[in-house]
């Protein structure tokens, strides 16, 4: 299976251009599954809820669906690939920092960010959807978004539900995630694709955010299979064998899921 990411440099508010730029990047690659960054169509730093609402789109059902998801589905059909991507979602009065997994036949996965980071708490509603696993053929994938990396319960829940590959649209600003995802992969014996963005936004005076790039793919043994550079747009496609994520043994006597001592853990 060929999986990968696009590390993009979106321009805040230029939704149509950001979407077309990403699709152009995807069209140069041959892959089965690609991951785009968090909020890849809108940019990240909303000044207030009203601004986020104006850029947010409905994901819900076909009839109401916004232009970004429709365009991603069309591109997935043209390019014969699955695409995971983050975008601001509007659902009635609520706004979520969401991600979708789309394929040629439509939306097959939808997730709302559970762990909001810093100023996001003033803009978005907290995710209210369970962590779920979707099938692409025989391969099982699960979505999480950016700061969810800090909470090992997320990757663990997805692994317990059978995910072989974690799809991780991101807009990282702290330096720690690229060094943490190898551990998330190792402790769950899963692949993970983190797609980050680059560039700086300072749409709120004194609150400059520089996105760290370093998108990466990690494997079930904890190896970094590829890491993108820090300061520029980039892409990567790697051939992996997803079956490697089905062996949960770290030694013949140690199974990372069955050896858990849930009788001793705090909930
Ligand atoms: C983040 O969750 N976008 C840092």
mmCIF file of C-alpha atoms and ligand atoms in Angstrom:
data_model
loop_
_atom_site.group_PDB
_atom_site.id
_atom_site.type_symbol
_atom_site.label_atom_id
_atom_site.label_comp_id
_atom_site.label_asym_id
_atom_site.label_seq_id
_atom_site.Cartn_x
_atom_site.Cartn_y
_atom_site.Cartn_z
ATOM 1 C CA UNK A 1 0.000 0.000 0.000
ATOM 2 C CA UNK A 2 1.345 3.436 -0.901
ATOM 3 C CA UNK A 3 0.692 6.009 1.803
ATOM 4 C CA UNK A 4 1.941 9.529 2.283
ATOM 5 C CA UNK A 5 1.386 13.126 3.204
ATOM 6 C CA UNK A 6 1.417 16.617 1.759
ATOM 7 C CA UNK A 7 3.083 19.283 3.895
ATOM 8 C CA UNK A 8 1.465 22.507 2.690
ATOM 9 C CA UNK A 9 1.685 26.265 3.228
ATOM 10 C CA UNK A 10 -1.930 27.441 3.252
ATOM 11 C CA UNK A 11 -2.814 31.116 3.083
ATOM 12 C CA UNK A 12 -5.354 32.087 5.723
ATOM 13 C CA UNK A 13 -8.870 32.491 4.326
ATOM 14 C CA UNK A 14 -7.947 31.529 0.743
ATOM 15 C CA UNK A 15 -10.005 28.377 0.939
ATOM 16 C CA UNK A 16 -10.472 27.727 -2.773
ATOM 17 C CA UNK A 17 -6.790 28.322 -3.587
ATOM 18 C CA UNK A 18 -5.626 26.178 -0.674
ATOM 19 C CA UNK A 19 -7.853 23.300 -1.778
ATOM 20 C CA UNK A 20 -6.815 23.518 -5.440
ATOM 21 C CA UNK A 21 -3.142 23.826 -4.457
ATOM 22 C CA UNK A 22 -3.370 20.677 -2.355
ATOM 23 C CA UNK A 23 -5.188 18.764 -5.093
ATOM 24 C CA UNK A 24 -2.530 19.823 -7.594
ATOM 25 C CA UNK A 25 0.094 18.470 -5.187
ATOM 26 C CA UNK A 26 -1.791 15.198 -4.844
ATOM 27 C CA UNK A 27 -2.198 14.847 -8.601
ATOM 28 C CA UNK A 28 1.591 14.665 -8.999
ATOM 29 C CA UNK A 29 1.779 11.637 -6.706
ATOM 30 C CA UNK A 30 0.813 8.025 -7.047
ATOM 31 C CA UNK A 31 -0.623 6.796 -3.772
ATOM 32 C CA UNK A 32 -3.478 4.806 -2.271
ATOM 33 C CA UNK A 33 -3.908 7.003 0.778
ATOM 34 C CA UNK A 34 -2.726 10.563 1.416
ATOM 35 C CA UNK A 35 -3.000 12.752 4.501
ATOM 36 C CA UNK A 36 -3.321 16.570 4.377
ATOM 37 C CA UNK A 37 -2.848 18.937 7.336
ATOM 38 C CA UNK A 38 -5.387 20.076 9.931
ATOM 39 C CA UNK A 39 -7.561 23.023 8.713
ATOM 40 C CA UNK A 40 -5.818 22.613 5.369
ATOM 41 C CA UNK A 41 -8.385 24.665 3.465
ATOM 42 C CA UNK A 42 -8.858 27.623 5.815
ATOM 43 C CA UNK A 43 -5.642 28.249 7.706
ATOM 44 C CA UNK A 44 -5.400 28.084 11.475
ATOM 45 C CA UNK A 45 -5.583 31.299 13.478
ATOM 46 C CA UNK A 46 -9.187 32.496 13.580
ATOM 47 C CA UNK A 47 -9.716 35.830 15.324
ATOM 48 C CA UNK A 48 -13.091 34.814 16.666
ATOM 49 C CA UNK A 49 -15.921 32.343 16.302
ATOM 50 C CA UNK A 50 -17.668 34.435 13.647
ATOM 51 C CA UNK A 51 -14.621 34.244 11.410
ATOM 52 C CA UNK A 52 -14.379 30.476 11.886
ATOM 53 C CA UNK A 53 -18.097 30.088 11.200
ATOM 54 C CA UNK A 54 -17.673 31.998 7.941
ATOM 55 C CA UNK A 55 -14.982 29.603 6.733
ATOM 56 C CA UNK A 56 -16.521 26.432 8.167
ATOM 57 C CA UNK A 57 -18.451 23.986 6.009
ATOM 58 C CA UNK A 58 -20.997 21.289 6.614
ATOM 59 C CA UNK A 59 -19.757 17.737 6.344
ATOM 60 C CA UNK A 60 -23.028 15.966 7.250
ATOM 61 C CA UNK A 61 -25.055 14.504 4.418
ATOM 62 C CA UNK A 62 -24.469 14.737 0.667
ATOM 63 C CA UNK A 63 -27.071 17.394 0.037
ATOM 64 C CA UNK A 64 -25.707 19.979 2.479
ATOM 65 C CA UNK A 65 -22.051 19.194 2.107
ATOM 66 C CA UNK A 66 -19.666 22.128 1.655
ATOM 67 C CA UNK A 67 -17.424 22.735 -1.374
ATOM 68 C CA UNK A 68 -14.175 21.446 0.167
ATOM 69 C CA UNK A 69 -15.453 17.957 0.905
ATOM 70 C CA UNK A 70 -17.242 17.765 -2.451
ATOM 71 C CA UNK A 71 -14.030 18.747 -4.240
ATOM 72 C CA UNK A 72 -11.968 16.252 -2.235
ATOM 73 C CA UNK A 73 -14.369 13.451 -3.182
ATOM 74 C CA UNK A 74 -14.116 14.448 -6.840
ATOM 75 C CA UNK A 75 -10.294 14.466 -6.597
ATOM 76 C CA UNK A 76 -10.310 11.094 -4.811
ATOM 77 C CA UNK A 77 -12.262 9.701 -7.774
ATOM 78 C CA UNK A 78 -10.025 11.297 -10.404
ATOM 79 C CA UNK A 79 -6.833 10.220 -8.648
ATOM 80 C CA UNK A 80 -8.181 6.903 -7.364
ATOM 81 C CA UNK A 81 -6.937 7.518 -3.837
ATOM 82 C CA UNK A 82 -8.239 7.986 -0.320
ATOM 83 C CA UNK A 83 -7.604 11.402 1.211
ATOM 84 C CA UNK A 84 -7.668 12.373 4.887
ATOM 85 C CA UNK A 85 -7.865 16.106 5.557
ATOM 86 C CA UNK A 86 -8.671 18.583 8.297
ATOM 87 C CA UNK A 87 -11.183 21.432 7.938
ATOM 88 C CA UNK A 88 -13.431 23.669 10.046
ATOM 89 C CA UNK A 89 -16.896 22.135 10.282
ATOM 90 C CA UNK A 90 -20.208 23.859 10.927
ATOM 91 C CA UNK A 91 -23.101 21.866 12.332
ATOM 92 C CA UNK A 92 -26.019 24.072 13.297
ATOM 93 C CA UNK A 93 -24.743 26.511 15.912
ATOM 94 C CA UNK A 94 -21.612 24.475 16.597
ATOM 95 C CA UNK A 95 -18.178 24.693 14.972
ATOM 96 C CA UNK A 96 -15.703 21.840 15.139
ATOM 97 C CA UNK A 97 -12.087 21.343 14.184
ATOM 98 C CA UNK A 98 -12.765 18.250 12.092
ATOM 99 C CA UNK A 99 -11.206 15.761 9.727
ATOM 100 C CA UNK A 100 -12.652 13.606 6.998
ATOM 101 C CA UNK A 101 -11.517 10.539 5.166
ATOM 102 C CA UNK A 102 -12.852 10.557 1.636
ATOM 103 C CA UNK A 103 -12.583 8.081 -1.195
ATOM 104 C CA UNK A 104 -13.970 7.836 -4.703
ATOM 105 C CA UNK A 105 -17.366 6.837 -3.263
ATOM 106 C CA UNK A 106 -17.706 9.654 -0.764
ATOM 107 C CA UNK A 107 -17.005 10.288 2.908
ATOM 108 C CA UNK A 108 -15.942 7.161 4.746
ATOM 109 C CA UNK A 109 -14.654 8.730 7.963
ATOM 110 C CA UNK A 110 -15.487 11.837 9.995
ATOM 111 C CA UNK A 111 -13.882 12.936 13.257
ATOM 112 C CA UNK A 112 -14.118 16.056 15.451
ATOM 113 C CA UNK A 113 -10.989 17.018 17.395
ATOM 114 C CA UNK A 114 -11.334 15.891 20.985
ATOM 115 C CA UNK A 115 -8.394 17.752 22.556
ATOM 116 C CA UNK A 116 -8.467 21.425 21.606
ATOM 117 C CA UNK A 117 -5.148 23.283 21.801
ATOM 118 C CA UNK A 118 -4.716 26.717 23.435
ATOM 119 C CA UNK A 119 -6.761 29.425 21.618
ATOM 120 C CA UNK A 120 -8.799 26.772 19.782
ATOM 121 C CA UNK A 121 -10.833 26.485 22.981
ATOM 122 C CA UNK A 122 -12.288 29.944 22.314
ATOM 123 C CA UNK A 123 -13.272 29.056 18.753
ATOM 124 C CA UNK A 124 -14.357 25.428 18.492
ATOM 125 C CA UNK A 125 -16.687 23.103 20.288
ATOM 126 C CA UNK A 126 -15.006 20.045 21.784
ATOM 127 C CA UNK A 127 -15.265 16.960 19.620
ATOM 128 C CA UNK A 128 -18.246 14.781 20.463
ATOM 129 C CA UNK A 129 -17.570 11.737 18.310
ATOM 130 C CA UNK A 130 -15.994 8.447 19.381
ATOM 131 C CA UNK A 131 -12.646 7.442 17.918
ATOM 132 C CA UNK A 132 -13.518 5.125 15.054
ATOM 133 C CA UNK A 133 -11.793 2.902 12.560
ATOM 134 C CA UNK A 134 -12.591 2.770 8.849
ATOM 135 C CA UNK A 135 -11.687 0.135 6.311
ATOM 136 C CA UNK A 136 -9.859 0.779 3.070
ATOM 137 C CA UNK A 137 -10.017 -2.693 1.530
ATOM 138 C CA UNK A 138 -8.566 -4.916 4.223
ATOM 139 C CA UNK A 139 -6.618 -2.109 5.874
ATOM 140 C CA UNK A 140 -8.021 -0.350 8.936
ATOM 141 C CA UNK A 141 -7.332 3.319 9.517
ATOM 142 C CA UNK A 142 -8.259 5.767 12.263
ATOM 143 C CA UNK A 143 -8.350 9.568 12.367
ATOM 144 C CA UNK A 144 -6.998 11.846 15.078
ATOM 145 C CA UNK A 145 -6.048 15.538 14.866
ATOM 146 C CA UNK A 146 -2.858 17.308 15.929
ATOM 147 C CA UNK A 147 -2.847 17.877 19.735
ATOM 148 C CA UNK A 148 -4.571 14.512 20.219
ATOM 149 C CA UNK A 149 -0.977 13.195 20.003
ATOM 150 C CA UNK A 150 -0.351 14.335 23.588
ATOM 151 C CA UNK A 151 -3.025 11.993 24.894
ATOM 152 C CA UNK A 152 -1.817 8.417 24.441
ATOM 153 C CA UNK A 153 -5.364 7.212 25.068
ATOM 154 C CA UNK A 154 -6.334 8.342 21.563
ATOM 155 C CA UNK A 155 -3.851 6.221 19.646
ATOM 156 C CA UNK A 156 -4.403 3.392 22.110
ATOM 157 C CA UNK A 157 -8.175 3.503 21.605
ATOM 158 C CA UNK A 158 -7.737 3.464 17.837
ATOM 159 C CA UNK A 159 -5.284 0.542 18.130
ATOM 160 C CA UNK A 160 -7.692 -1.353 20.406
ATOM 161 C CA UNK A 161 -10.370 -0.822 17.762
ATOM 162 C CA UNK A 162 -8.036 -2.376 15.213
ATOM 163 C CA UNK A 163 -6.407 0.552 13.402
ATOM 164 C CA UNK A 164 -3.345 -0.397 11.366
ATOM 165 C CA UNK A 165 -2.593 3.188 10.330
ATOM 166 C CA UNK A 166 -3.240 6.383 12.295
ATOM 167 C CA UNK A 167 -4.109 9.339 10.038
ATOM 168 C CA UNK A 168 -2.998 12.528 11.788
ATOM 169 C CA UNK A 169 -3.757 15.876 10.116
ATOM 170 C CA UNK A 170 -1.841 18.485 12.133
ATOM 171 C CA UNK A 171 -0.862 22.150 12.523
ATOM 172 C CA UNK A 172 1.976 21.631 14.989
ATOM 173 C CA UNK A 173 3.532 24.544 16.797
ATOM 174 C CA UNK A 174 5.129 22.841 19.828
ATOM 175 C CA UNK A 175 8.347 20.982 19.054
ATOM 176 C CA UNK A 176 7.534 17.646 20.732
ATOM 177 C CA UNK A 177 5.139 15.766 18.465
ATOM 178 C CA UNK A 178 7.657 14.507 15.877
ATOM 179 C CA UNK A 179 9.639 12.846 18.682
ATOM 180 C CA UNK A 180 6.527 11.490 20.371
ATOM 181 C CA UNK A 181 4.813 9.806 17.430
ATOM 182 C CA UNK A 182 7.493 7.095 17.125
ATOM 183 C CA UNK A 183 6.540 6.106 20.690
ATOM 184 C CA UNK A 184 2.805 6.237 19.886
ATOM 185 C CA UNK A 185 3.575 3.905 16.975
ATOM 186 C CA UNK A 186 5.788 1.600 19.030
ATOM 187 C CA UNK A 187 3.478 1.252 22.033
ATOM 188 C CA UNK A 188 0.589 0.319 19.739
ATOM 189 C CA UNK A 189 2.542 -1.338 16.918
ATOM 190 C CA UNK A 190 0.829 0.827 14.298
ATOM 191 C CA UNK A 191 1.821 3.033 11.391
ATOM 192 C CA UNK A 192 1.132 6.746 11.777
ATOM 193 C CA UNK A 193 1.091 9.511 9.171
ATOM 194 C CA UNK A 194 1.381 13.028 10.601
ATOM 195 C CA UNK A 195 0.738 15.715 7.962
ATOM 196 C CA UNK A 196 1.775 19.122 9.226
ATOM 197 C CA UNK A 197 1.890 22.541 7.560
ATOM 198 C CA UNK A 198 4.567 25.227 7.360
ATOM 199 C CA UNK A 199 4.449 29.017 7.456
ATOM 200 C CA UNK A 200 3.633 31.637 10.100
ATOM 201 C CA UNK A 201 0.331 33.256 11.034
ATOM 202 C CA UNK A 202 -0.003 36.332 13.199
ATOM 203 C CA UNK A 203 -3.606 37.328 12.762
ATOM 204 C CA UNK A 204 -3.865 38.215 16.443
ATOM 205 C CA UNK A 205 -1.360 40.906 17.505
ATOM 206 C CA UNK A 206 1.441 39.457 19.603
ATOM 207 C CA UNK A 207 0.347 35.854 18.965
ATOM 208 C CA UNK A 208 2.666 34.725 16.211
ATOM 209 C CA UNK A 209 2.416 31.026 15.385
ATOM 210 C CA UNK A 210 5.081 29.248 13.362
ATOM 211 C CA UNK A 211 4.163 25.780 12.168
ATOM 212 C CA UNK A 212 7.063 23.364 12.448
ATOM 213 C CA UNK A 213 6.744 21.165 9.363
ATOM 214 C CA UNK A 214 8.493 17.828 10.033
ATOM 215 C CA UNK A 215 5.541 15.823 8.794
ATOM 216 C CA UNK A 216 6.397 12.186 9.117
ATOM 217 C CA UNK A 217 5.525 8.535 8.767
ATOM 218 C CA UNK A 218 6.357 6.191 11.629
ATOM 219 C CA UNK A 219 6.186 2.405 11.671
ATOM 220 C CA UNK A 220 5.114 -0.276 14.161
ATOM 221 C CA UNK A 221 8.646 -0.774 15.482
ATOM 222 C CA UNK A 222 8.892 2.913 16.357
ATOM 223 C CA UNK A 223 11.075 3.807 13.377
ATOM 224 C CA UNK A 224 10.713 7.129 11.597
ATOM 225 C CA UNK A 225 10.244 5.934 8.021
ATOM 226 C CA UNK A 226 10.373 9.456 6.599
ATOM 227 C CA UNK A 227 10.487 12.963 8.049
ATOM 228 C CA UNK A 228 9.949 16.111 5.986
ATOM 229 C CA UNK A 229 12.027 19.257 6.486
ATOM 230 C CA UNK A 230 11.064 22.066 8.817
ATOM 231 C CA UNK A 231 10.509 25.172 6.768
ATOM 232 C CA UNK A 232 9.162 24.308 3.344
ATOM 233 C CA UNK A 233 6.306 22.545 1.615
ATOM 234 C CA UNK A 234 7.038 18.891 0.925
ATOM 235 C CA UNK A 235 5.454 15.569 0.119
ATOM 236 C CA UNK A 236 6.187 11.908 0.671
ATOM 237 C CA UNK A 237 4.826 8.590 -0.530
ATOM 238 C CA UNK A 238 6.090 5.310 0.913
ATOM 239 C CA UNK A 239 5.195 1.728 0.193
ATOM 240 C CA UNK A 240 4.299 -0.062 3.412
ATOM 241 C CA UNK A 241 2.949 -3.461 4.339
ATOM 242 C CA UNK A 242 0.039 -2.699 6.688
ATOM 243 C CA UNK A 243 0.074 -6.309 7.898
ATOM 244 C CA UNK A 244 3.142 -5.382 9.964
ATOM 245 C CA UNK A 245 0.718 -3.569 12.289
ATOM 246 C CA UNK A 246 -1.196 -6.782 13.037
ATOM 247 C CA UNK A 247 1.651 -8.357 15.032
ATOM 248 C CA UNK A 248 1.324 -6.780 18.465
ATOM 249 C CA UNK A 249 4.228 -8.691 20.001
ATOM 250 C CA UNK A 250 7.255 -6.720 21.087
ATOM 251 C CA UNK A 251 8.935 -9.932 22.256
ATOM 252 C CA UNK A 252 7.459 -13.414 21.772
ATOM 253 C CA UNK A 253 6.211 -13.136 25.369
ATOM 254 C CA UNK A 254 4.927 -9.540 25.238
ATOM 255 C CA UNK A 255 1.811 -8.351 23.470
ATOM 256 C CA UNK A 256 1.355 -4.562 23.712
ATOM 257 C CA UNK A 257 -2.424 -4.772 23.998
ATOM 258 C CA UNK A 258 -2.985 -8.052 25.893
ATOM 259 C CA UNK A 259 -0.289 -7.356 28.503
ATOM 260 C CA UNK A 260 -1.958 -4.157 29.708
ATOM 261 C CA UNK A 261 -2.745 -4.194 33.429
ATOM 262 C CA UNK A 262 -6.062 -2.427 33.299
ATOM 263 C CA UNK A 263 -6.690 -3.715 36.825
ATOM 264 C CA UNK A 264 -3.931 -1.349 38.025
ATOM 265 C CA UNK A 265 -4.568 1.743 35.877
ATOM 266 C CA UNK A 266 -6.518 4.890 36.783
ATOM 267 C CA UNK A 267 -9.326 5.663 34.411
HETATM 268 C C1 LIG B 1 -2.603 21.849 17.416
HETATM 269 O O1 LIG B 1 -3.312 21.005 17.973
HETATM 270 N N1 LIG B 1 -2.960 22.374 16.259
HETATM 271 C C2 LIG B 1 -1.348 22.296 18.004
#
